[in-house]
DNA sequence: TGCGGCTCCTTGGTCAGACCAAACTTTCCG
DNA sequence: CGGAAAGTTTGGTCTGACCAAGGAGCCGCA
């Protein structure tokens, strides 16, 4: 509450039509600057309307806008929580729309195809430039995968985890985020599919083949193993949902 | 106004805290079903509050929510326009956040690196499975690129277009969208960079090398040419902005 | 007849004040 | 000392009102 007494002096965009826009950008700045700490609750709406000398209507509008952009997490009856957005927030905001597109099967195919595309690059990259630690992580994930063969639920988790290791190898924060997004989008579809230890065994074998190829620094083999693996998976998806 | 008289009978989620949620999902359905036609204006807020027998507060909240999710395009003082969302809408909604992340240079690097990653896959794919038409399109784009060498602005456009052709080859609607997104995100940075016919010449040569490799069905050569090309570009970016 | 300009109605944006129910805080009793 | 009860805060919703800008219709001039 230091300079809060003259909030209007710093108006960045007073000319525009929406009064809430100015407030949105101000609060946004406060969040980015840390003045409003990450994970702390937003001041009450009445407080804010005093700080910005605006009506509650405008304040609520601003809060809603910030929430929709991922700067706030607003549970129905609770105080909004300040969230400094990261890559995950970004992908999260697409989530709802992706969900919609997934309903028309063409979307599922496109998305899955895109995933194959990315992972092809990932395994090539892994084969050419994985570090000792990366390989070790892969080995661990593979071992966990093998142990989980009898239990389909656990197997699914370790399956996702194995692929997740691949996404972490390039050291680019975008990829793990992308993986999480993929997983969350496609998981509902996966869960509907019938699973069995036999099928798990096949998938594990594919993972092992990928791992081996990476170990041998053979990008082409790794890519092929990956493609085979995901093609098989896709066929299962097609069978299950009766797509094209 | 057929079934509008009993809007509460179809409530999908009446138990939740937010009253606007129900209205949001109903309007959303009407948009998806085509009952509210694409590009047509939304009924006035007063109309809607009658249809849903809700206060204007709630209606406005619902409209704002739909607008933030891309189902409506709401210019400040005008009637909201109905928009059936597509892939572009999805990526558009990330735009604002990406913009923010681009400000901390690490984000630029990550994003650029991810782009390199994707395009590596794209050129490999092009080299292995480009059709005659794809090759022709590439050739055209390359020719346009060459013609534009003297004029940096035009060159930039044809540069983007050339890469755009690569994104279209896999026939996956996600990729062109991604390309558009990349272009719009990185364009502001590119525009700040100094350009010259000499530099354009170098870039054109790179494009030509990529094209040649694709023509010769040589994925490795194509990938290498692409990586060289983008590495050079990245060095220019680094020089311009003084990144790590 | 055609068209720019004026008027009036519509409609989105904002405000003030009020009420309710759920969440939070404090108090008090076992 | 812990948990239940009472009181206070606070988000969600409603009502009614006002303002200014957009849009439709009217009018007069060319």
Short mmCIF file of C-alpha atoms (C1' of nucleotides) in Angstrom, two decimals:
data_model
loop_
_atom_site.label_atom_id
_atom_site.label_comp_id
_atom_site.label_asym_id
_atom_site.label_seq_id
_atom_site.Cartn_x
_atom_site.Cartn_y
_atom_site.Cartn_z
CA UNK A 1 0.00 0.00 0.00
CA UNK A 2 2.87 2.35 -0.64
CA UNK A 3 1.94 3.99 -3.91
CA UNK A 4 -1.52 2.55 -4.03
CA UNK A 5 -3.07 5.86 -3.17
CA UNK A 6 -2.52 7.20 -6.68
CA UNK A 7 -3.20 4.28 -8.95
CA UNK A 8 -4.50 6.33 -11.83
CA UNK A 9 -1.22 8.13 -12.41
CA UNK A 10 0.36 5.06 -13.98
CA UNK A 11 -2.41 4.32 -16.45
CA UNK A 12 -0.84 2.59 -19.38
CA UNK A 13 -3.87 2.59 -21.61
CA UNK A 14 -6.51 5.09 -20.59
CA UNK A 15 -7.73 5.78 -24.09
CA UNK A 16 -9.11 2.33 -24.78
CA UNK A 17 -12.70 1.30 -24.30
CA UNK A 18 -12.29 -1.20 -21.46
CA UNK A 19 -11.63 0.10 -18.00
CA UNK A 20 -10.71 -3.35 -16.80
CA UNK A 21 -7.83 -3.57 -19.24
CA UNK A 22 -5.81 -1.03 -17.35
CA UNK A 23 -6.40 -2.88 -14.11
CA UNK A 24 -5.59 -6.19 -15.72
CA UNK A 25 -2.25 -4.97 -16.94
CA UNK A 26 -1.43 -3.37 -13.62
CA UNK A 27 -2.20 -6.48 -11.63
CA UNK A 28 -0.35 -8.50 -14.21
CA UNK A 29 2.72 -6.37 -13.72
CA UNK A 30 2.47 -6.72 -9.98
CA UNK A 31 2.39 -10.46 -10.38
CA UNK A 32 5.33 -10.51 -12.74
CA UNK A 33 7.34 -8.16 -10.56
CA UNK A 34 6.70 -10.30 -7.53
CA UNK A 35 4.84 -7.57 -5.71
CA UNK A 36 2.04 -10.09 -5.61
CA UNK A 37 3.86 -13.23 -4.58
CA UNK A 38 3.45 -16.52 -6.35
CA UNK A 39 0.91 -18.80 -4.64
CA UNK A 40 -0.33 -16.04 -2.38
CA UNK A 41 -3.98 -15.04 -2.37
CA UNK A 42 -5.15 -11.99 -4.25
CA UNK A 43 -6.45 -9.12 -2.11
CA UNK A 44 -10.19 -9.16 -1.65
CA UNK A 45 -12.31 -7.63 -4.36
CA UNK A 46 -13.37 -4.87 -2.03
CA UNK A 47 -9.75 -4.08 -1.34
CA UNK A 48 -8.95 -3.96 -5.01
CA UNK A 49 -11.87 -1.71 -5.83
CA UNK A 50 -10.53 0.70 -3.27
CA UNK A 51 -6.95 0.44 -4.53
CA UNK A 52 -7.98 1.09 -8.11
CA UNK A 53 -10.96 3.23 -7.22
CA UNK A 54 -13.14 1.24 -9.53
CA UNK A 55 -16.45 -0.47 -9.15
CA UNK A 56 -16.63 -4.11 -8.20
CA UNK A 57 -17.95 -4.89 -11.65
CA UNK A 58 -14.73 -3.78 -13.24
CA UNK A 59 -12.60 -5.50 -10.62
CA UNK A 60 -14.40 -8.78 -11.09
CA UNK A 61 -14.04 -8.48 -14.83
CA UNK A 62 -10.34 -7.91 -14.47
CA UNK A 63 -9.96 -10.83 -12.11
CA UNK A 64 -11.85 -13.08 -14.49
CA UNK A 65 -9.65 -11.99 -17.36
CA UNK A 66 -6.47 -12.65 -15.40
CA UNK A 67 -7.79 -16.03 -14.34
CA UNK A 68 -8.54 -16.99 -17.91
CA UNK A 69 -5.03 -16.02 -18.90
CA UNK A 70 -3.54 -18.17 -16.20
CA UNK A 71 -2.28 -15.44 -13.89
CA UNK A 72 -4.76 -16.44 -11.23
CA UNK A 73 -6.22 -19.72 -10.20
CA UNK A 74 -9.80 -19.03 -9.22
CA UNK A 75 -11.71 -21.81 -7.54
CA UNK A 76 -15.44 -21.06 -7.35
CA UNK A 77 -15.88 -19.80 -3.84
CA UNK A 78 -12.31 -19.22 -2.76
CA UNK A 79 -9.90 -16.37 -2.91
CA UNK A 80 -8.01 -16.35 -6.22
CA UNK A 81 -4.44 -17.57 -5.96
CA UNK A 82 -1.65 -15.69 -7.73
CA UNK A 83 0.14 -17.80 -10.31
CA UNK A 84 3.22 -16.66 -12.15
CA UNK A 85 2.72 -18.28 -15.52
CA UNK A 86 5.18 -20.76 -16.97
CA UNK A 87 5.28 -22.95 -20.01
CA UNK A 88 2.80 -25.32 -18.43
CA UNK A 89 0.31 -22.52 -18.01
CA UNK A 90 0.58 -21.77 -21.68
CA UNK A 91 -0.17 -25.30 -22.78
CA UNK A 92 -2.80 -25.58 -20.13
CA UNK A 93 -4.74 -22.76 -21.67
CA UNK A 94 -4.98 -24.65 -24.93
CA UNK A 95 -6.19 -27.71 -23.12
CA UNK A 96 -9.87 -26.92 -23.20
CA UNK A 97 -9.88 -26.34 -26.92
CA UNK A 98 -7.76 -29.37 -27.65
CA UNK A 99 -10.24 -31.38 -25.67
CA UNK A 100 -12.91 -30.20 -28.02
CA UNK A 101 -10.96 -31.08 -31.09
CA UNK A 102 -10.21 -34.50 -29.75
CA UNK A 103 -13.86 -35.32 -29.99
CA UNK A 104 -13.79 -35.23 -33.78
CA UNK A 105 -11.51 -38.17 -34.50
CA UNK A 106 -9.60 -36.34 -37.12
CA UNK A 107 -8.22 -34.29 -34.29
CA UNK A 108 -7.01 -37.34 -32.45
CA UNK A 109 -5.22 -38.54 -35.53
CA UNK A 110 -3.59 -35.19 -36.15
CA UNK A 111 -2.49 -34.92 -32.59
CA UNK A 112 -1.14 -38.42 -32.44
CA UNK A 113 0.64 -37.95 -35.73
CA UNK A 114 2.22 -34.80 -34.44
CA UNK A 115 3.35 -36.69 -31.39
CA UNK A 116 4.97 -39.35 -33.52
CA UNK A 117 6.66 -36.61 -35.43
CA UNK A 118 8.11 -35.00 -32.37
CA UNK A 119 9.20 -38.23 -30.80
CA UNK A 120 10.93 -39.29 -33.96
CA UNK A 121 13.06 -36.24 -33.56
CA UNK A 122 13.51 -36.95 -29.89
CA UNK A 123 14.86 -40.46 -30.31
CA UNK A 124 17.18 -39.33 -33.06
CA UNK A 125 18.41 -36.61 -30.80
CA UNK A 126 18.78 -39.06 -27.96
CA UNK A 127 20.71 -41.46 -30.14
CA UNK A 128 23.15 -38.80 -31.20
CA UNK A 129 23.60 -36.75 -28.09
CA UNK A 130 22.29 -38.45 -24.97
CA UNK A 131 24.61 -38.10 -22.01
CA UNK A 132 25.59 -40.85 -19.64
CA UNK A 133 22.95 -39.61 -17.21
CA UNK A 134 20.29 -39.61 -19.88
CA UNK A 135 21.08 -43.20 -20.74
CA UNK A 136 20.98 -44.15 -17.09
CA UNK A 137 17.60 -42.47 -16.70
CA UNK A 138 16.33 -44.32 -19.71
CA UNK A 139 17.61 -47.58 -18.30
CA UNK A 140 15.87 -46.96 -15.01
CA UNK A 141 12.63 -46.08 -16.72
CA UNK A 142 12.92 -49.19 -18.81
CA UNK A 143 13.49 -51.37 -15.78
CA UNK A 144 10.46 -49.88 -14.03
CA UNK A 145 8.52 -50.49 -17.18
CA UNK A 146 9.49 -54.13 -17.20
CA UNK A 147 8.60 -54.63 -13.57
CA UNK A 148 5.14 -53.21 -14.21
CA UNK A 149 4.26 -55.54 -17.05
CA UNK A 150 1.83 -57.63 -14.99
CA UNK A 151 -0.18 -54.63 -13.83
CA UNK A 152 -1.65 -52.66 -16.66
CA UNK A 153 -2.31 -49.49 -14.70
CA UNK A 154 1.20 -49.28 -13.38
CA UNK A 155 2.49 -50.21 -16.81
CA UNK A 156 0.69 -47.27 -18.36
CA UNK A 157 2.34 -44.94 -15.87
CA UNK A 158 5.82 -46.29 -16.51
CA UNK A 159 5.14 -46.21 -20.22
CA UNK A 160 4.39 -42.52 -20.04
CA UNK A 161 7.41 -42.03 -17.80
CA UNK A 162 9.70 -43.76 -20.27
CA UNK A 163 8.62 -41.47 -23.07
CA UNK A 164 8.93 -38.59 -20.64
CA UNK A 165 12.62 -39.27 -20.24
CA UNK A 166 13.02 -38.81 -23.97
CA UNK A 167 11.36 -35.41 -23.73
CA UNK A 168 13.79 -34.34 -21.06
CA UNK A 169 16.95 -35.17 -22.96
CA UNK A 170 17.09 -32.06 -25.17
CA UNK A 171 17.20 -29.88 -22.03
CA UNK A 172 14.53 -27.64 -23.42
CA UNK A 173 11.83 -26.82 -20.89
CA UNK A 174 9.24 -26.78 -23.64
CA UNK A 175 9.49 -30.48 -24.29
CA UNK A 176 8.63 -31.83 -20.86
CA UNK A 177 5.71 -29.45 -20.87
CA UNK A 178 4.65 -30.74 -24.21
CA UNK A 179 4.90 -34.28 -22.94
CA UNK A 180 2.74 -33.52 -19.95
CA UNK A 181 0.21 -31.92 -22.24
CA UNK A 182 0.18 -34.86 -24.62
CA UNK A 183 -0.17 -37.27 -21.77
CA UNK A 184 -3.07 -35.42 -20.23
CA UNK A 185 -4.84 -35.03 -23.56
CA UNK A 186 -4.44 -38.54 -24.76
CA UNK A 187 -4.71 -40.29 -21.42
CA UNK A 188 -8.51 -40.39 -21.41
CA UNK A 189 -8.41 -42.19 -24.73
CA UNK A 190 -5.74 -44.59 -23.59
CA UNK A 191 -7.63 -45.44 -20.48
CA UNK A 192 -10.59 -46.66 -22.51
CA UNK A 193 -8.42 -49.13 -24.34
CA UNK A 194 -8.22 -52.70 -23.31
CA UNK A 195 -4.87 -53.64 -21.90
CA UNK A 196 -3.28 -56.91 -21.07
CA UNK A 197 0.07 -58.24 -19.85
CA UNK A 198 0.67 -59.63 -23.33
CA UNK A 199 0.20 -56.27 -24.90
CA UNK A 200 2.33 -54.71 -22.20
CA UNK A 201 5.02 -57.23 -23.01
CA UNK A 202 4.98 -56.12 -26.64
CA UNK A 203 5.19 -52.48 -25.68
CA UNK A 204 8.02 -53.15 -23.29
CA UNK A 205 9.89 -54.94 -26.07
CA UNK A 206 9.46 -51.84 -28.23
CA UNK A 207 10.81 -49.62 -25.51
CA UNK A 208 13.73 -51.94 -25.13
CA UNK A 209 14.43 -51.78 -28.83
CA UNK A 210 14.40 -48.01 -28.70
CA UNK A 211 16.70 -48.01 -25.73
CA UNK A 212 19.10 -50.39 -27.40
CA UNK A 213 19.21 -48.30 -30.54
CA UNK A 214 19.94 -45.20 -28.51
CA UNK A 215 22.62 -47.06 -26.61
CA UNK A 216 24.21 -48.05 -29.88
CA UNK A 217 24.05 -44.46 -31.11
CA UNK A 218 22.01 -45.45 -34.12
CA UNK A 219 19.49 -42.71 -34.92
CA UNK A 220 17.95 -44.50 -37.84
CA UNK A 221 17.34 -47.67 -35.88
CA UNK A 222 16.00 -45.69 -32.96
CA UNK A 223 13.63 -43.79 -35.20
CA UNK A 224 12.44 -46.95 -36.84
CA UNK A 225 11.87 -48.68 -33.53
CA UNK A 226 9.94 -45.68 -32.31
CA UNK A 227 7.82 -45.48 -35.42
CA UNK A 228 7.04 -49.16 -35.25
CA UNK A 229 6.15 -48.81 -31.61
CA UNK A 230 3.82 -45.88 -32.11
CA UNK A 231 2.28 -47.34 -35.25
CA UNK A 232 1.33 -50.38 -33.27
CA UNK A 233 -0.09 -48.19 -30.58
CA UNK A 234 -2.06 -46.24 -33.13
CA UNK A 235 -3.49 -49.41 -34.60
CA UNK A 236 -4.74 -50.31 -31.17
CA UNK A 237 -6.32 -46.93 -30.87
CA UNK A 238 -7.97 -47.35 -34.24
CA UNK A 239 -9.30 -50.74 -33.36
CA UNK A 240 -10.66 -49.49 -30.10
CA UNK A 241 -12.41 -46.42 -31.46
CA UNK A 242 -13.11 -47.59 -34.98
CA UNK A 243 -11.49 -44.65 -36.69
CA UNK A 244 -10.93 -44.28 -40.43
CA UNK B 1 -36.96 -19.18 -29.01
CA UNK B 2 -38.27 -22.68 -29.29
CA UNK B 3 -37.04 -24.34 -26.15
CA UNK B 4 -35.71 -21.19 -24.62
CA UNK B 5 -38.61 -20.95 -22.24
CA UNK B 6 -37.26 -23.75 -20.09
CA UNK B 7 -33.53 -23.29 -20.17
CA UNK B 8 -32.93 -24.85 -16.80
CA UNK B 9 -34.17 -28.26 -17.83
CA UNK B 10 -31.03 -29.00 -19.80
CA UNK B 11 -28.60 -27.86 -17.15
CA UNK B 12 -25.46 -29.90 -17.52
CA UNK B 13 -23.85 -28.77 -14.30
CA UNK B 14 -26.29 -27.23 -11.88
CA UNK B 15 -24.48 -28.37 -8.77
CA UNK B 16 -21.36 -26.25 -9.28
CA UNK B 17 -20.78 -22.84 -7.79
CA UNK B 18 -20.80 -20.71 -10.89
CA UNK B 19 -24.10 -19.88 -12.50
CA UNK B 20 -22.38 -18.60 -15.60
CA UNK B 21 -20.83 -22.01 -16.29
CA UNK B 22 -24.15 -23.49 -17.29
CA UNK B 23 -24.82 -20.61 -19.65
CA UNK B 24 -21.32 -20.81 -21.05
CA UNK B 25 -21.68 -24.46 -21.90
CA UNK B 26 -25.10 -23.92 -23.41
CA UNK B 27 -23.99 -21.09 -25.63
CA UNK B 28 -20.90 -23.08 -26.49
CA UNK B 29 -23.05 -25.97 -27.62
CA UNK B 30 -25.20 -23.66 -29.71
CA UNK B 31 -22.10 -22.38 -31.40
CA UNK B 32 -20.74 -25.86 -32.04
CA UNK B 33 -24.09 -27.11 -33.30
CA UNK B 34 -24.37 -24.19 -35.67
CA UNK B 35 -27.51 -22.88 -34.03
CA UNK B 36 -25.47 -19.74 -33.57
CA UNK B 37 -23.89 -19.36 -36.98
CA UNK B 38 -20.21 -18.71 -37.48
CA UNK B 39 -19.43 -15.03 -37.98
CA UNK B 40 -22.89 -13.95 -36.94
CA UNK B 41 -23.40 -11.53 -34.06
CA UNK B 42 -24.41 -12.82 -30.65
CA UNK B 43 -27.87 -11.78 -29.45
CA UNK B 44 -27.86 -8.69 -27.28
CA UNK B 45 -27.11 -9.12 -23.62
CA UNK B 46 -30.64 -8.13 -22.73
CA UNK B 47 -31.95 -10.81 -25.05
CA UNK B 48 -29.73 -13.42 -23.51
CA UNK B 49 -30.69 -12.52 -19.98
CA UNK B 50 -34.27 -13.11 -20.97
CA UNK B 51 -33.51 -16.39 -22.74
CA UNK B 52 -31.59 -17.77 -19.80
CA UNK B 53 -33.59 -15.87 -17.20
CA UNK B 54 -30.40 -14.69 -15.59
CA UNK B 55 -29.12 -11.32 -14.56
CA UNK B 56 -26.98 -9.31 -16.86
CA UNK B 57 -24.07 -9.81 -14.51
CA UNK B 58 -24.07 -13.52 -15.17
CA UNK B 59 -24.64 -13.08 -18.87
CA UNK B 60 -21.74 -10.69 -19.17
CA UNK B 61 -19.55 -13.06 -17.24
CA UNK B 62 -20.49 -15.90 -19.55
CA UNK B 63 -19.85 -13.81 -22.62
CA UNK B 64 -16.47 -12.77 -21.29
CA UNK B 65 -15.57 -16.38 -20.59
CA UNK B 66 -16.58 -17.48 -24.06
CA UNK B 67 -14.63 -14.63 -25.58
CA UNK B 68 -11.51 -15.57 -23.65
CA UNK B 69 -11.84 -19.13 -24.89
CA UNK B 70 -12.06 -18.02 -28.47
CA UNK B 71 -15.72 -18.79 -29.08
CA UNK B 72 -16.52 -15.13 -29.45
CA UNK B 73 -14.62 -12.20 -30.79
CA UNK B 74 -15.54 -9.23 -28.64
CA UNK B 75 -14.39 -5.82 -29.78
CA UNK B 76 -14.83 -3.19 -27.07
CA UNK B 77 -18.06 -1.52 -28.03
CA UNK B 78 -19.40 -3.85 -30.66
CA UNK B 79 -21.63 -6.85 -30.63
CA UNK B 80 -19.63 -10.04 -30.02
CA UNK B 81 -19.11 -12.16 -33.14
CA UNK B 82 -19.57 -15.92 -32.98
CA UNK B 83 -16.41 -17.85 -33.84
CA UNK B 84 -16.25 -21.58 -34.24
CA UNK B 85 -12.79 -22.39 -32.93
CA UNK B 86 -10.15 -24.20 -34.93
CA UNK B 87 -6.53 -25.07 -34.45
CA UNK B 88 -5.54 -21.48 -34.98
CA UNK B 89 -7.77 -20.35 -32.17
CA UNK B 90 -6.03 -22.78 -29.89
CA UNK B 91 -2.57 -21.50 -30.60
CA UNK B 92 -3.84 -17.97 -30.57
CA UNK B 93 -4.86 -18.35 -26.98
CA UNK B 94 -1.33 -19.23 -26.01
CA UNK B 95 -0.04 -16.22 -27.84
CA UNK B 96 -0.32 -13.73 -25.04
CA UNK B 97 1.59 -15.90 -22.65
CA UNK B 98 4.25 -16.80 -25.15
CA UNK B 99 4.69 -13.13 -25.78
CA UNK B 100 5.47 -12.70 -22.13
CA UNK B 101 7.95 -15.53 -22.06
CA UNK B 102 9.69 -14.19 -25.08
CA UNK B 103 10.71 -11.22 -23.05
CA UNK B 104 13.01 -13.29 -20.88
CA UNK B 105 15.58 -14.32 -23.44
CA UNK B 106 15.74 -17.86 -22.23
CA UNK B 107 12.28 -18.20 -23.65
CA UNK B 108 13.39 -17.03 -27.06
CA UNK B 109 16.15 -19.60 -27.07
CA UNK B 110 13.86 -22.40 -26.01
CA UNK B 111 11.30 -21.50 -28.57
CA UNK B 112 13.83 -21.17 -31.34
CA UNK B 113 15.44 -24.44 -30.37
CA UNK B 114 12.07 -26.14 -30.45
CA UNK B 115 11.51 -24.72 -33.89
CA UNK B 116 14.81 -26.09 -35.09
CA UNK B 117 13.81 -29.41 -33.66
CA UNK B 118 10.51 -29.50 -35.47
CA UNK B 119 11.93 -28.33 -38.76
CA UNK B 120 14.64 -30.94 -38.62
CA UNK B 121 11.88 -33.48 -38.59
CA UNK B 122 10.07 -31.64 -41.33
CA UNK B 123 12.93 -31.61 -43.78
CA UNK B 124 13.67 -35.27 -43.10
CA UNK B 125 10.05 -36.02 -43.76
CA UNK B 126 10.11 -33.90 -46.88
CA UNK B 127 13.21 -35.65 -48.13
CA UNK B 128 11.66 -39.07 -47.70
CA UNK B 129 8.08 -38.51 -48.67
CA UNK B 130 7.51 -35.24 -50.50
CA UNK B 131 5.19 -35.58 -53.47
CA UNK B 132 5.75 -34.09 -56.86
CA UNK B 133 3.42 -31.23 -55.91
CA UNK B 134 5.30 -30.59 -52.69
CA UNK B 135 8.55 -30.34 -54.59
CA UNK B 136 6.97 -28.00 -57.09
CA UNK B 137 5.66 -25.81 -54.28
CA UNK B 138 9.10 -25.74 -52.73
CA UNK B 139 10.62 -24.79 -56.06
CA UNK B 140 8.17 -21.94 -56.49
CA UNK B 141 8.79 -20.70 -52.99
CA UNK B 142 12.50 -20.87 -53.59
CA UNK B 143 12.22 -18.90 -56.82
CA UNK B 144 10.17 -16.23 -55.11
CA UNK B 145 12.76 -16.16 -52.39
CA UNK B 146 15.53 -15.57 -54.92
CA UNK B 147 13.67 -12.79 -56.66
CA UNK B 148 13.21 -11.01 -53.35
CA UNK B 149 16.88 -10.96 -52.41
CA UNK B 150 17.33 -7.24 -53.11
CA UNK B 151 14.43 -6.20 -50.94
CA UNK B 152 14.80 -7.29 -47.34
CA UNK B 153 11.16 -6.91 -46.40
CA UNK B 154 9.93 -8.99 -49.27
CA UNK B 155 12.72 -11.44 -48.63
CA UNK B 156 11.58 -11.96 -45.08
CA UNK B 157 8.09 -12.75 -46.31
CA UNK B 158 9.30 -15.26 -48.88
CA UNK B 159 11.64 -16.73 -46.30
CA UNK B 160 8.73 -17.42 -44.01
CA UNK B 161 6.73 -18.73 -46.93
CA UNK B 162 9.48 -21.16 -47.90
CA UNK B 163 9.56 -22.64 -44.44
CA UNK B 164 5.78 -22.64 -44.50
CA UNK B 165 5.80 -25.02 -47.44
CA UNK B 166 7.79 -27.47 -45.34
CA UNK B 167 5.13 -27.31 -42.65
CA UNK B 168 2.44 -28.16 -45.14
CA UNK B 169 4.07 -31.29 -46.51
CA UNK B 170 3.07 -33.69 -43.71
CA UNK B 171 -0.60 -32.91 -44.44
CA UNK B 172 -1.27 -32.41 -40.77
CA UNK B 173 -3.32 -29.30 -40.06
CA UNK B 174 -1.45 -28.77 -36.82
CA UNK B 175 1.80 -27.96 -38.55
CA UNK B 176 0.72 -24.99 -40.65
CA UNK B 177 -0.91 -23.63 -37.55
CA UNK B 178 2.28 -24.09 -35.64
CA UNK B 179 4.17 -22.34 -38.39
CA UNK B 180 1.84 -19.39 -38.30
CA UNK B 181 2.24 -19.22 -34.58
CA UNK B 182 6.02 -19.36 -34.76
CA UNK B 183 6.09 -16.72 -37.41
CA UNK B 184 3.89 -14.35 -35.47
CA UNK B 185 5.82 -14.90 -32.25
CA UNK B 186 9.28 -14.56 -33.66
CA UNK B 187 8.52 -11.94 -36.28
CA UNK B 188 8.84 -8.98 -33.90
CA UNK B 189 12.32 -10.16 -33.03
CA UNK B 190 13.26 -10.72 -36.63
CA UNK B 191 12.08 -7.31 -37.62
CA UNK B 192 14.50 -5.70 -35.24
CA UNK B 193 17.41 -7.43 -36.86
CA UNK B 194 19.50 -5.74 -39.44
CA UNK B 195 19.09 -7.19 -42.86
CA UNK B 196 20.98 -6.81 -46.04
CA UNK B 197 21.00 -8.24 -49.55
CA UNK B 198 24.23 -10.04 -48.70
CA UNK B 199 22.67 -11.76 -45.75
CA UNK B 200 19.62 -12.52 -47.83
CA UNK B 201 21.88 -14.08 -50.39
CA UNK B 202 23.36 -16.36 -47.74
CA UNK B 203 19.92 -17.36 -46.53
CA UNK B 204 18.74 -18.02 -50.02
CA UNK B 205 21.72 -20.28 -50.59
CA UNK B 206 20.76 -22.20 -47.46
CA UNK B 207 17.24 -22.62 -48.72
CA UNK B 208 18.57 -23.83 -51.99
CA UNK B 209 20.75 -26.38 -50.25
CA UNK B 210 17.76 -27.66 -48.35
CA UNK B 211 15.72 -27.85 -51.50
CA UNK B 212 18.44 -29.71 -53.32
CA UNK B 213 18.83 -32.22 -50.53
CA UNK B 214 15.09 -32.85 -50.52
CA UNK B 215 15.14 -33.22 -54.27
CA UNK B 216 17.87 -35.80 -53.97
CA UNK B 217 15.90 -37.63 -51.27
CA UNK B 218 18.72 -37.27 -48.81
CA UNK B 219 17.28 -36.77 -45.31
CA UNK B 220 20.64 -36.45 -43.61
CA UNK B 221 21.86 -33.80 -45.99
CA UNK B 222 18.56 -31.96 -45.74
CA UNK B 223 18.68 -32.01 -41.98
CA UNK B 224 22.23 -30.81 -41.93
CA UNK B 225 21.52 -27.99 -44.35
CA UNK B 226 18.55 -26.97 -42.24
CA UNK B 227 20.54 -27.04 -39.02
CA UNK B 228 23.31 -24.99 -40.54
CA UNK B 229 20.78 -22.53 -41.86
CA UNK B 230 19.01 -22.07 -38.56
CA UNK B 231 22.22 -22.01 -36.56
CA UNK B 232 23.37 -19.13 -38.66
CA UNK B 233 20.07 -17.40 -38.14
CA UNK B 234 20.32 -17.97 -34.41
CA UNK B 235 23.79 -16.48 -34.32
CA UNK B 236 22.40 -13.38 -35.95
CA UNK B 237 19.71 -13.26 -33.34
CA UNK B 238 22.27 -13.61 -30.59
CA UNK B 239 24.44 -10.88 -32.02
CA UNK B 240 21.48 -8.57 -32.33
CA UNK B 241 20.10 -9.09 -28.86
CA UNK B 242 23.30 -9.95 -27.05
CA UNK B 243 22.04 -13.18 -25.57
CA UNK B 244 24.10 -15.74 -23.70
"C1'" DT C 1 -33.37 10.48 -57.23
"C1'" DG C 2 -29.40 9.97 -54.39
"C1'" DC C 3 -26.72 10.83 -50.49
"C1'" DG C 4 -24.61 13.14 -46.52
"C1'" DG C 5 -25.93 14.73 -42.08
"C1'" DC C 6 -28.97 14.76 -38.10
"C1'" DT C 7 -31.91 12.45 -34.64
"C1'" DC C 8 -33.45 8.77 -31.83
"C1'" DC C 9 -33.26 4.15 -30.19
"C1'" DT C 10 -30.45 0.30 -29.05
"C1'" DT C 11 -26.90 -1.67 -26.62
"C1'" DG C 12 -22.39 -2.44 -24.36
"C1'" DG C 13 -19.71 -0.52 -20.30
"C1'" DT C 14 -19.86 1.14 -15.72
"C1'" DC C 15 -21.58 2.21 -11.27
"C1'" DA C 16 -23.88 1.88 -6.61
"C1'" DG C 17 -26.11 -0.70 -3.28
"C1'" DA C 18 -28.06 -4.75 -1.61
"C1'" DC C 19 -28.62 -9.79 -0.29
"C1'" DC C 20 -27.16 -14.57 0.26
"C1'" DA C 21 -24.43 -18.42 1.31
"C1'" DA C 22 -20.09 -20.32 1.89
"C1'" DA C 23 -15.50 -19.67 3.80
"C1'" DC C 24 -12.75 -17.86 7.35
"C1'" DT C 25 -11.95 -16.22 12.30
"C1'" DT C 26 -12.77 -15.88 16.77
"C1'" DT C 27 -14.83 -17.23 20.85
"C1'" DC C 28 -16.25 -20.28 24.16
"C1'" DC C 29 -17.22 -24.57 26.39
"C1'" DG C 30 -16.34 -29.40 27.53
"C1'" DC D 1 -6.28 -28.27 24.59
"C1'" DG D 2 -9.47 -29.38 20.96
"C1'" DG D 3 -13.61 -28.87 18.71
"C1'" DA D 4 -18.15 -26.78 18.20
"C1'" DA D 5 -20.78 -22.48 17.83
"C1'" DA D 6 -21.25 -17.66 16.80
"C1'" DG D 7 -19.69 -13.74 14.18
"C1'" DT D 8 -17.29 -11.61 10.35
"C1'" DT D 9 -15.45 -11.52 5.86
"C1'" DT D 10 -15.88 -12.24 1.11
"C1'" DG D 11 -17.20 -14.15 -3.42
"C1'" DG D 12 -21.50 -14.75 -6.31
"C1'" DT D 13 -25.73 -12.87 -7.86
"C1'" DC D 14 -29.40 -9.56 -8.53
"C1'" DT D 15 -31.60 -4.93 -9.42
"C1'" DG D 16 -31.92 -0.69 -11.35
"C1'" DA D 17 -29.83 3.10 -13.18
"C1'" DC D 18 -26.81 6.14 -16.18
"C1'" DC D 19 -23.70 7.17 -20.02
"C1'" DA D 20 -21.67 7.16 -24.44
"C1'" DA D 21 -20.99 5.05 -28.73
"C1'" DG D 22 -23.01 2.25 -32.56
"C1'" DG D 23 -26.74 1.74 -35.78
"C1'" DA D 24 -31.14 2.57 -38.04
"C1'" DG D 25 -34.21 5.66 -39.82
"C1'" DC D 26 -35.48 10.37 -41.29
"C1'" DC D 27 -34.80 14.69 -43.55
"C1'" DG D 28 -33.16 18.17 -46.43
"C1'" DC D 29 -29.99 19.53 -49.89
"C1'" DA D 30 -27.86 18.89 -54.33
#
